[in-house]
XYZ file of N, CA and C in Angstrom:
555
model
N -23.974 8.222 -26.676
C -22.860 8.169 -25.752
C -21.827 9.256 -26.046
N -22.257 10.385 -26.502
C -21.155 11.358 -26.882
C -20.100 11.971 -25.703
N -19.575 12.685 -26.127
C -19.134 13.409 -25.297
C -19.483 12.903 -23.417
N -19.016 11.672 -23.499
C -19.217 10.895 -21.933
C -17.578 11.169 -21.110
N -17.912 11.608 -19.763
C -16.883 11.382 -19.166
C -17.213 10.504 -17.753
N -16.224 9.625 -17.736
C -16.140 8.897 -16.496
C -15.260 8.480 -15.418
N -15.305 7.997 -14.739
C -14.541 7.787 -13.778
C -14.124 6.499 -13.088
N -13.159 6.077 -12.382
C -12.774 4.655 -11.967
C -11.856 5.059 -10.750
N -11.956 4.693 -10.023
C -10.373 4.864 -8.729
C -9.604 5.689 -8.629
N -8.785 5.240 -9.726
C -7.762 5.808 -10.071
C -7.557 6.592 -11.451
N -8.626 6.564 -12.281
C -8.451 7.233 -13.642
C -9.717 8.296 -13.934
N -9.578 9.099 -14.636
C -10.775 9.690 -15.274
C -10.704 9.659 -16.683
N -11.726 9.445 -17.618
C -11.961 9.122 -18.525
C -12.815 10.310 -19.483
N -12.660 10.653 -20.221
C -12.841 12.174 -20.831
C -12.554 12.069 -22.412
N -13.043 13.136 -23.661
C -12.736 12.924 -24.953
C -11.924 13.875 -25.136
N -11.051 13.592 -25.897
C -9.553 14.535 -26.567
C -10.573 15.498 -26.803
N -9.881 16.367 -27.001
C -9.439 17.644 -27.783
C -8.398 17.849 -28.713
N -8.563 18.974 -29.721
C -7.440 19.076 -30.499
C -6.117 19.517 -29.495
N -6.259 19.978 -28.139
C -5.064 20.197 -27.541
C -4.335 18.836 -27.112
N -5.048 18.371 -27.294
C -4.162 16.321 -26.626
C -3.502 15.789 -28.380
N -3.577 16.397 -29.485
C -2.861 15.988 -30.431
C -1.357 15.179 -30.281
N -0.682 16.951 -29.234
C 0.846 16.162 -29.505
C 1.007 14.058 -28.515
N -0.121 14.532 -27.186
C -0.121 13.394 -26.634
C -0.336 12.243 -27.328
N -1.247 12.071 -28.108
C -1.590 11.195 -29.136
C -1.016 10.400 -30.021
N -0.037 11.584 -30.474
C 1.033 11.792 -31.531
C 2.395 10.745 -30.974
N 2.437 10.924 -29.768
C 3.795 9.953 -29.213
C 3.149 8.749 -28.712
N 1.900 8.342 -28.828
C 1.630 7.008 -28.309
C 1.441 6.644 -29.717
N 0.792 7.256 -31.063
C 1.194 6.420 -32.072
C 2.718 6.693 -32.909
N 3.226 7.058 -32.663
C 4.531 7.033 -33.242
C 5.333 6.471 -32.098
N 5.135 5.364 -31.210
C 5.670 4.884 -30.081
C 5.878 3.493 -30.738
N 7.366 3.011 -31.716
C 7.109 1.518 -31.444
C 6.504 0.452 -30.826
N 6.642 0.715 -29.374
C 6.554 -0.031 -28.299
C 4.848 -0.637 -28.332
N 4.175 1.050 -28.860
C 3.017 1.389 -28.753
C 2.273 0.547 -29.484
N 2.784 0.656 -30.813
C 1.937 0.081 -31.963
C 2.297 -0.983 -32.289
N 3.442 -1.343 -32.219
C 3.457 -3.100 -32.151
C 2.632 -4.419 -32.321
N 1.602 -4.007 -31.503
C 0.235 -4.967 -32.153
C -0.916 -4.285 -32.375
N -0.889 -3.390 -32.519
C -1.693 -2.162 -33.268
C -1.839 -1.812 -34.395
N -1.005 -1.168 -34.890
C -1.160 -0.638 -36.285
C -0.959 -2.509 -37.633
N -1.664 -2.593 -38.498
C -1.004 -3.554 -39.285
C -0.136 -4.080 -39.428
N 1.174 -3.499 -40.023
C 2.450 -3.853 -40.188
C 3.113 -3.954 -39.180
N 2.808 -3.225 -37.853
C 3.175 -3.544 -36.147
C 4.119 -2.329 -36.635
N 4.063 -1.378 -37.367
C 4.769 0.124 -36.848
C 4.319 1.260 -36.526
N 5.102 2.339 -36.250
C 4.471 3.684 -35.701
C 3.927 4.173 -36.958
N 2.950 4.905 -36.728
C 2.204 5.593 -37.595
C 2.943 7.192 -38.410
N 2.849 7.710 -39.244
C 3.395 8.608 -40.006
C 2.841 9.620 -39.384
N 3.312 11.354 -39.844
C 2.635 11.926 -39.388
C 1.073 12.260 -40.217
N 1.270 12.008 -41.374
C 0.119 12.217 -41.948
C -0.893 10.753 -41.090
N -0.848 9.658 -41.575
C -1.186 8.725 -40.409
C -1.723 8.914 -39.390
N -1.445 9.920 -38.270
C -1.588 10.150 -37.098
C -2.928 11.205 -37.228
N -2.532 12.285 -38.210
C -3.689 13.229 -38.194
C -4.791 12.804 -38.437
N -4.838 11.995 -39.695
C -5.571 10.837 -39.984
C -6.639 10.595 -39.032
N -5.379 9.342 -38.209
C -6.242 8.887 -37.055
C -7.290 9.993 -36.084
N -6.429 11.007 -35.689
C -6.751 11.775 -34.427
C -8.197 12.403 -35.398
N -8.213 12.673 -36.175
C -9.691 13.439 -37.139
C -10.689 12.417 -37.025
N -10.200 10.956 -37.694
C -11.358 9.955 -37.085
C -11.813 9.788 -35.971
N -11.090 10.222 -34.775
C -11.306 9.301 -33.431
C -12.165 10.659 -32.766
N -11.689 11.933 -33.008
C -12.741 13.253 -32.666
C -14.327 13.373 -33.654
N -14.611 12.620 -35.091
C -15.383 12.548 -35.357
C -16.169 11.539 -34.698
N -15.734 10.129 -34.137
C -15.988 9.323 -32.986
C -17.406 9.569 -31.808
N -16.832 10.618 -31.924
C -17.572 11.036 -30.407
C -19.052 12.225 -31.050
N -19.306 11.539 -32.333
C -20.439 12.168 -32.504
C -21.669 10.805 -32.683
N -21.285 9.910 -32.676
C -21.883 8.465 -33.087
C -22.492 7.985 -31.910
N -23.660 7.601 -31.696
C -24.296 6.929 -30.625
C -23.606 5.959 -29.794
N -24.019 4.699 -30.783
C -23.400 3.574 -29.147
C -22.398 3.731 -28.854
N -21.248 3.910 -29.533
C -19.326 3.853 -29.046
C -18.916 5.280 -28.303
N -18.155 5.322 -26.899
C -17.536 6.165 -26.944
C -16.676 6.703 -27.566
N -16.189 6.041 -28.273
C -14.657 6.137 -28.712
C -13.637 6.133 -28.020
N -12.618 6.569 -28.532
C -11.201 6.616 -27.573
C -11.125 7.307 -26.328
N -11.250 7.569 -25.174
C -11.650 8.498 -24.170
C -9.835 8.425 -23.466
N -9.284 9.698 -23.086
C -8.264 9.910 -22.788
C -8.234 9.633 -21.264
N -7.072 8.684 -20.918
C -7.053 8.608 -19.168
C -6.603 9.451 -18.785
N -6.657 9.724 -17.756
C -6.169 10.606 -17.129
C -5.920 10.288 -15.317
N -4.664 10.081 -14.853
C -4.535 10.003 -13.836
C -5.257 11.004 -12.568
N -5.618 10.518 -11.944
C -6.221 11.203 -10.574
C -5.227 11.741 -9.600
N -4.171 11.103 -10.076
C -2.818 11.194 -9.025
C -1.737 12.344 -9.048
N -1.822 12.685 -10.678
C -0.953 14.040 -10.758
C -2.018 14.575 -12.239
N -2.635 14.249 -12.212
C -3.509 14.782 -13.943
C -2.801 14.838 -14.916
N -2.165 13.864 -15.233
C -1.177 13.401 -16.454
C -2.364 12.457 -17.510
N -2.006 12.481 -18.701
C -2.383 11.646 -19.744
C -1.599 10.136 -19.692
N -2.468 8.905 -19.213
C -1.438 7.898 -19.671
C -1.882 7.213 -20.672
N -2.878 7.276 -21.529
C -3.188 6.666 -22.696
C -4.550 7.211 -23.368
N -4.977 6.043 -23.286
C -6.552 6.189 -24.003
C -7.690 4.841 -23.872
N -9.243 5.215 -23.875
C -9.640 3.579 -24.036
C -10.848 3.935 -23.895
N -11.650 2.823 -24.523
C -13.082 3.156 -25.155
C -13.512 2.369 -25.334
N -14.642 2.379 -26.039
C -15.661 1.874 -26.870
C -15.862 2.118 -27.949
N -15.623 1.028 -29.321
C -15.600 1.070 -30.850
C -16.693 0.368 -30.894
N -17.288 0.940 -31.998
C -18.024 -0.221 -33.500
C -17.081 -0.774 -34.044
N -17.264 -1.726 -34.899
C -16.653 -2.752 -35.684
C -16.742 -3.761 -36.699
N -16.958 -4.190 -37.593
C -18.081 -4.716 -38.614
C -16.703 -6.004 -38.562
N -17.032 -6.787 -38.114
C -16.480 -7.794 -37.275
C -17.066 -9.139 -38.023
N -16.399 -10.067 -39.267
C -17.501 -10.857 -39.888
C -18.868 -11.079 -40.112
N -18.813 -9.761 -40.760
C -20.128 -9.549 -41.220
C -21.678 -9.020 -39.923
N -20.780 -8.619 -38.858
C -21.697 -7.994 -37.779
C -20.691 -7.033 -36.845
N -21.943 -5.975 -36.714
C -21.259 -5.133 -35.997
C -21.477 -5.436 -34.642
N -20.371 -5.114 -34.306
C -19.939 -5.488 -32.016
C -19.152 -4.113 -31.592
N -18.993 -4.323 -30.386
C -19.100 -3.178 -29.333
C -17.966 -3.922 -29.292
N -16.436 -3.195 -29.095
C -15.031 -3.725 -28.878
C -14.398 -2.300 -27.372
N -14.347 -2.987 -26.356
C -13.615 -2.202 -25.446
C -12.116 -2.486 -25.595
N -11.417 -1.375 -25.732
C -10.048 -1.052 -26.189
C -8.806 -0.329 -25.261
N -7.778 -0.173 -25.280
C -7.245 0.095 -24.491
C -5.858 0.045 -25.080
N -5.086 1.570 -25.192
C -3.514 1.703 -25.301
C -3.138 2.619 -24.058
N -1.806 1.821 -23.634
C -1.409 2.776 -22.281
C 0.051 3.185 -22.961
N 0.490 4.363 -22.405
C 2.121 4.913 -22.714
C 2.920 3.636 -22.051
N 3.677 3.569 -22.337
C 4.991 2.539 -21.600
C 5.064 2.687 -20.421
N 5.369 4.136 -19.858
C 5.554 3.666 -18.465
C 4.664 3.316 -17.629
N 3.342 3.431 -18.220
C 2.079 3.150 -17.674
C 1.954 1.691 -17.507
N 2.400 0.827 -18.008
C 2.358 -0.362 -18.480
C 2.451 -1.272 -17.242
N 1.453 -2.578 -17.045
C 1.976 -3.209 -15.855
C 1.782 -3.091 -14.616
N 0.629 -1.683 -14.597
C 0.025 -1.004 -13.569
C -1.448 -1.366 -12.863
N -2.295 -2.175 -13.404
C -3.844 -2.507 -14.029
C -4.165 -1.164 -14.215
N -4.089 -0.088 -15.018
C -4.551 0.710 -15.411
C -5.660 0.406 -16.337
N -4.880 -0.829 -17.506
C -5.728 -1.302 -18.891
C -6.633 -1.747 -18.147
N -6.927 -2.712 -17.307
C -7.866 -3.717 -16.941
C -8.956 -2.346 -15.814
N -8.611 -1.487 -15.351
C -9.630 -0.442 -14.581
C -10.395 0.098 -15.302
N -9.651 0.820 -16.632
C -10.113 1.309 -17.498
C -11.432 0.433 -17.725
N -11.094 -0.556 -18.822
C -11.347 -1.569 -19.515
C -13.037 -1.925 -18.774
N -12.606 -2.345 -17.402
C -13.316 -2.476 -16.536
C -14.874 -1.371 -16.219
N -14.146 -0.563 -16.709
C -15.227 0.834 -15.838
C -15.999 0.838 -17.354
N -15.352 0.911 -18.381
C -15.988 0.694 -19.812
C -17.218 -0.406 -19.995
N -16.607 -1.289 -19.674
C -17.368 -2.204 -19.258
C -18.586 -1.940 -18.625
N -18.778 -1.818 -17.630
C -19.920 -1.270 -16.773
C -20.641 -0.435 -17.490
N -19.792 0.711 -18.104
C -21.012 1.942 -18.706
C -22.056 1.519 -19.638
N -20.794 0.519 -20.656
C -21.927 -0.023 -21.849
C -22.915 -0.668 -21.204
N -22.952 -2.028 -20.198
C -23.969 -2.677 -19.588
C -25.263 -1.349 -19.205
N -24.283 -0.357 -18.317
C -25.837 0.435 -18.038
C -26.300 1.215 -18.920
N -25.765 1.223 -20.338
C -26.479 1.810 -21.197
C -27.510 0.458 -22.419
N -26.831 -0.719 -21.535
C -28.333 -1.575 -22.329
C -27.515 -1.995 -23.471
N -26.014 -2.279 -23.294
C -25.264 -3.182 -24.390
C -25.254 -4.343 -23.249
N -25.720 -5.636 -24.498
C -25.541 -7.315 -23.700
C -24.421 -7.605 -23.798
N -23.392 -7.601 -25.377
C -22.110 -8.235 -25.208
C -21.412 -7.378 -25.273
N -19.857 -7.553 -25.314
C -18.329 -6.830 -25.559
C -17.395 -7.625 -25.955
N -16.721 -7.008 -26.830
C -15.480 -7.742 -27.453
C -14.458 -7.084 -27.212
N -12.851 -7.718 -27.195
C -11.753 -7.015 -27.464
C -11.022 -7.793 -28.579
N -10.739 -7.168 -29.167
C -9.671 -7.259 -30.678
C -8.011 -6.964 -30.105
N -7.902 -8.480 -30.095
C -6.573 -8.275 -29.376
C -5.177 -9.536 -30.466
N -4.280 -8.345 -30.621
C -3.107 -9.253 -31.561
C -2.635 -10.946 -30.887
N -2.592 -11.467 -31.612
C -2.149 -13.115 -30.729
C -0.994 -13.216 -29.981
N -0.498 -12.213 -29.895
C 1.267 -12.325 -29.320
C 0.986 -11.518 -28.178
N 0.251 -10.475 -28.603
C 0.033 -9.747 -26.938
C -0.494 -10.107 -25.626
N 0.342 -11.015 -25.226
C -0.508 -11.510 -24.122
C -0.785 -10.734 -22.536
N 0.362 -9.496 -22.687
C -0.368 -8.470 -21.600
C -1.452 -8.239 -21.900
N -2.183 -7.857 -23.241
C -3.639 -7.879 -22.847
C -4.589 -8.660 -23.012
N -4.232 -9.876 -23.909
C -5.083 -11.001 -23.414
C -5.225 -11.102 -21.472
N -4.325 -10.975 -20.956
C -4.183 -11.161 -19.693
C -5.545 -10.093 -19.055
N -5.576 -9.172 -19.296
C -6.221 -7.964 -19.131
C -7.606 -8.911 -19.592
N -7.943 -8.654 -21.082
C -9.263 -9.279 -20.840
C -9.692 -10.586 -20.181
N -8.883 -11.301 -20.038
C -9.106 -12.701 -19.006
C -9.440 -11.885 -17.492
N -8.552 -10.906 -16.568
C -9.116 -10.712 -15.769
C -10.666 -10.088 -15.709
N -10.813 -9.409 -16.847
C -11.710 -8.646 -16.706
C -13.634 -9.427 -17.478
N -12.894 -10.961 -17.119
C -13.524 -11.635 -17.396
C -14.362 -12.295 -18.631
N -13.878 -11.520 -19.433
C -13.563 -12.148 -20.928
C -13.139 -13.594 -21.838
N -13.849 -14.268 -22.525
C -12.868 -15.096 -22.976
C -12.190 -15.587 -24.162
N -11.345 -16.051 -24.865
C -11.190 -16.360 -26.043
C -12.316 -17.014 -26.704
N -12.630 -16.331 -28.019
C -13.599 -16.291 -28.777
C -13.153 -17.220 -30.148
N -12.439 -16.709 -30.258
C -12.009 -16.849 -31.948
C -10.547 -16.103 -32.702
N -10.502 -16.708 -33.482
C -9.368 -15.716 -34.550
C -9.980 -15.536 -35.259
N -9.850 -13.825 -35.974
C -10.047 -13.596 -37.279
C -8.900 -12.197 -37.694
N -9.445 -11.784 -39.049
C -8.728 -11.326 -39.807
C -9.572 -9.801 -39.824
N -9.177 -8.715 -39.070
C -9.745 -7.518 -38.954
C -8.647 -6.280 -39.328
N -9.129 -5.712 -40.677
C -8.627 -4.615 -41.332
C -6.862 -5.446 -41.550
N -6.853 -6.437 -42.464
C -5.769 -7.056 -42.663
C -4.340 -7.559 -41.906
N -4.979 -7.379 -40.996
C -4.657 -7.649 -39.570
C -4.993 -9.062 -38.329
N -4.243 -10.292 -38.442
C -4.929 -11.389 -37.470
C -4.832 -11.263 -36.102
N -6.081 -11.128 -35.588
C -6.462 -10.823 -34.582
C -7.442 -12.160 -33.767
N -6.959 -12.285 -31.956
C -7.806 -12.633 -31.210
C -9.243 -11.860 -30.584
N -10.301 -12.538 -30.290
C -11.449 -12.044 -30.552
C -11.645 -12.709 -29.173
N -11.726 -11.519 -27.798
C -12.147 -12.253 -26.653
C -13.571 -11.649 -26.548
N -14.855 -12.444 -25.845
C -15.723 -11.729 -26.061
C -16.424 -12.014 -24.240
N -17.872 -11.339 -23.917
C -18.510 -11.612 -22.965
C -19.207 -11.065 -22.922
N -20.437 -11.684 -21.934
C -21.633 -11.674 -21.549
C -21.866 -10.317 -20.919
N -22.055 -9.007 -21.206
C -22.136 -7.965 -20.076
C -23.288 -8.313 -18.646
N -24.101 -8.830 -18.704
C -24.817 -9.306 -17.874
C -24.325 -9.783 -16.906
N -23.519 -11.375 -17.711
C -22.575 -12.257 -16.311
C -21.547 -11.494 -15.872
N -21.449 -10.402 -16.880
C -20.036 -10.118 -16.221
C -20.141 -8.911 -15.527
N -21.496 -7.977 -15.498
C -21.591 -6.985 -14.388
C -22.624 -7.484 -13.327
N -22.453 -8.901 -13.105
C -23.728 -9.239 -12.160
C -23.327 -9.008 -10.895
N -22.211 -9.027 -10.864
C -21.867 -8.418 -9.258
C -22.048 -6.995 -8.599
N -21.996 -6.260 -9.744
C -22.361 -5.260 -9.080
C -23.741 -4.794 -8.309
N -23.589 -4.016 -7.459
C -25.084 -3.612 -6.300
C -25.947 -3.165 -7.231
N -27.101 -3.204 -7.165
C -28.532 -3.307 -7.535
C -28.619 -1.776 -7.878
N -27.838 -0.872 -7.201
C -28.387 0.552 -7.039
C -27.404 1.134 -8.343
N -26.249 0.573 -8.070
C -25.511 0.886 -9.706
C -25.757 0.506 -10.865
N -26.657 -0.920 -11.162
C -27.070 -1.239 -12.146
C -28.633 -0.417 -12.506
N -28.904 0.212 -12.016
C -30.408 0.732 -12.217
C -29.659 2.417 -12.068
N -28.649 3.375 -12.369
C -28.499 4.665 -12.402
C -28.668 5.379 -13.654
């Protein structure tokens, strides 16, 4: 699944570059941002950040996960976040986690849930059965998000010292609606 770009309505979906750094850079050093993100629920340092951004471009050399894939509005070609497909060694098994951070003003838009959504779909047609999201217990904008997107509460656990809700689903039941001709492309 490397280097995948995709598409939804309203978003396009594409892998950073080292030129999307500084973008990156203000969604994790964004209180707002990391709040139920990072561990301690703060912005990330700058060493932190480089950190991250080196892992998430090595990402996109790994088979099943997209990784973080940058949105990108259709509407003016602005960056409003990011969202993907992770591995995860998730009590003792690895799962497919669809993910999703939007900038603030993005927020409140269904951007997360289109995204989320179109993610969704790709893994199914690439022959993943389930999906998870790793979502903080307080965040209930995106619990909300994976409930629409048909997801359900799974479980609590404790991921990278961090307690986390664990919504999960069926990719099957949950792309069965789609037409016959999209599930076979």
């Amino acid at each position: 699944m490397s280097h995948i770009k995709l598409q939804s309505e309203r978003l396009r979906l594409e892998p950073y570059t080292i030129a999307d750094f500084y973008f990156v850079k203000s969604l994790l050093q964004d209180p707002r941002v990391m709040r139920f993100i990072s561990p301690d629920g703060k912005p990330y340092t700058d060493e932190q950040t480089i950190e991250w951004f080196e892992r998430q471009l090595a990402r996109y050399q790994t088979g099943r996960q997209t990784g973080l894939l940058k949105l990108m509005s259709h509407e003016n070609d602005e960056p409003i976040g990011h969202a993907g497909t992770l591995l995860h060694e998730l009590d003792g098994t690895i799962e497919l986690e669809v993910g999703y951070w939007l900038a603030p003003k993005h927020w409140h838009m269904g951007y997360g849930r289109e995204a989320a959504a179109r993610l969704m779909r790709h893994a199914f047609e690439e022959g993943e059965k389930k999906i998870i999201s790793l979502i903080h217990p307080d965040n209930v904008p995106s619990q909300r998000v994976a409930k629409a997107n048909g997801l359900h509460w799974d479980r609590d656990t404790e991921y990278q010292g961090m307690l986390v809700s664990v919504y999960a689903g069926d990719l099957e039941r949950l792309c069965r609606h789609m037409k016959r001709e999209e599930m076979t492309r």
